[in-house]
């Protein structure tokens, strides 16, 4: 289950939100990404280090790119990622790290509870679009 993998990477191993989402998806869906490829997500945590787009979105969109978007045309790919981001904003009220942190971050577990909900959304999206 994706949630269990997110827990291990985020809480147990201390990866950032973007890395944790992509690491978990990589393992769950057998994406075959290398550690070097995963490390590309390092700069996306903390809203790209600037409080903008939530790292959980970035890691999830990277996973969707590998799982779905590489196999479809540009318009369909935008529909998949746009649908994911739209649903994210609907559920959580914002896509911005700086706006999500006050609602979801806790000192001891960081944004773990938010990541679990994002993992659910990612699983729903993959189930809907993956061929």
Coordinates of C-alpha atoms in Angstrom, one line a residue:
X1 CA 0.0 0.0 0.0
X2 CA 1.3 3.4 -1.0
X3 CA 0.6 4.9 2.5
X4 CA 2.9 2.4 4.2
X5 CA 5.7 3.3 1.8
X6 CA 5.2 7.0 2.3
X7 CA 5.5 6.5 6.0
X8 CA 8.8 4.7 5.7
X9 CA 10.3 7.2 3.3
X10 CA 9.0 10.4 5.0
X11 CA 8.9 9.6 8.7
X12 CA 11.4 6.7 9.1
X13 CA 14.0 7.8 6.6
X14 CA 13.5 11.5 6.7
X15 CA 13.1 12.3 2.9
X16 CA 11.3 15.4 2.0
X17 CA 7.7 15.3 0.7
X18 CA 8.5 15.3 -3.0
X19 CA 11.1 12.6 -2.6
X20 CA 8.9 10.5 -0.4
X21 CA 6.0 10.5 -2.8
X22 CA 8.1 9.5 -5.8
X23 CA 10.1 6.9 -3.8
X24 CA 6.8 5.4 -2.5
X25 CA 5.3 5.3 -6.0
X26 CA 8.5 4.0 -7.5
X27 CA 8.3 1.0 -5.1
X28 CA 4.6 0.5 -5.2
X29 CA 4.3 0.6 -9.0
X30 CA 7.7 -0.9 -9.9
X31 CA 8.7 2.2 -11.9
X32 CA 12.4 1.3 -11.9
X33 CA 13.7 4.7 -11.1
X34 CA 17.2 4.9 -9.8
X35 CA 18.3 6.7 -6.7
X36 CA 20.0 9.3 -8.9
X37 CA 16.7 9.9 -10.7
X38 CA 14.8 10.1 -7.4
X39 CA 17.3 12.6 -6.2
X40 CA 16.1 15.1 -8.8
X41 CA 13.1 15.7 -6.5
X42 CA 15.3 16.9 -3.7
X43 CA 14.9 20.6 -4.6
X44 CA 11.1 20.3 -4.8
X45 CA 10.6 19.7 -1.0
X46 CA 9.3 22.6 1.0
X47 CA 7.5 24.1 -1.9
X48 CA 10.7 24.2 -4.0
X49 CA 12.4 25.6 -0.9
X50 CA 10.4 28.7 -1.3
X51 CA 6.9 27.8 0.0
X52 CA 5.3 27.6 -3.4
X53 CA 4.0 24.4 -5.0
X54 CA 3.6 21.7 -2.4
X55 CA 6.3 19.0 -2.8
X56 CA 3.7 16.2 -2.5
X57 CA 2.2 17.6 -5.7
X58 CA 5.6 17.7 -7.4
X59 CA 6.5 14.1 -6.4
X60 CA 3.1 12.9 -7.4
X61 CA 3.1 14.6 -10.8
X62 CA 6.6 13.1 -11.4
X63 CA 5.1 9.7 -10.7
X64 CA 2.1 10.3 -12.9
X65 CA 4.5 11.4 -15.6
X66 CA 6.4 8.2 -15.5
X67 CA 3.3 5.9 -15.0
X68 CA 0.9 7.5 -17.4
X69 CA 1.9 10.7 -19.2
X70 CA 4.8 9.2 -21.2
X71 CA 2.3 6.9 -22.9
X72 CA -0.2 9.5 -24.0
X73 CA -0.4 12.7 -26.0
X74 CA 0.3 16.1 -24.5
X75 CA -3.4 17.1 -24.2
X76 CA -4.2 13.8 -22.3
X77 CA -1.1 14.3 -20.1
X78 CA -2.3 17.8 -19.1
X79 CA -5.7 16.4 -18.4
X80 CA -4.2 13.8 -16.0
X81 CA -1.9 16.2 -14.1
X82 CA -4.4 19.0 -14.2
X83 CA -7.1 16.7 -12.9
X84 CA -4.8 15.6 -10.1
X85 CA -3.9 19.2 -9.1
X86 CA -7.5 20.4 -9.4
X87 CA -8.6 17.6 -7.0
X88 CA -5.7 18.4 -4.7
X89 CA -6.8 22.0 -4.4
X90 CA -10.4 21.0 -3.9
X91 CA -9.6 18.6 -1.1
X92 CA -6.9 20.6 0.7
X93 CA -7.8 24.2 -0.1
X94 CA -4.5 25.2 -1.8
X95 CA -1.6 23.9 -3.7
X96 CA 0.9 26.3 -2.0
X97 CA 3.2 24.9 0.7
X98 CA 3.1 28.1 2.7
X99 CA -0.7 27.9 2.9
X100 CA -0.8 24.1 3.6
X101 CA 1.9 24.1 6.3
X102 CA -0.1 26.0 8.9
X103 CA -3.0 23.6 8.5
X104 CA -1.2 20.3 8.3
X105 CA 2.4 20.5 9.7
X106 CA 3.0 19.2 13.2
X107 CA 6.3 19.5 15.0
X108 CA 6.8 15.7 15.5
X109 CA 5.5 14.4 12.2
X110 CA 5.9 17.3 9.8
X111 CA 3.2 17.1 7.0
X112 CA 2.8 13.3 7.3
X113 CA -1.0 13.3 7.6
X114 CA -1.2 15.4 4.4
X115 CA 1.1 13.1 2.6
X116 CA -1.1 10.1 3.5
X117 CA -4.1 11.9 2.0
X118 CA -2.1 12.8 -1.1
X119 CA -1.0 9.2 -1.4
X120 CA -4.7 8.2 -1.5
X121 CA -5.3 10.8 -4.2
X122 CA -2.4 9.5 -6.2
X123 CA -3.6 6.0 -6.0
X124 CA -7.1 7.1 -7.2
X125 CA -5.6 8.9 -10.1
X126 CA -3.4 6.0 -11.1
X127 CA -6.3 3.6 -10.9
X128 CA -8.4 5.9 -13.1
X129 CA -5.9 6.5 -15.9
X130 CA -3.3 3.7 -15.9
X131 CA -3.7 1.4 -18.9

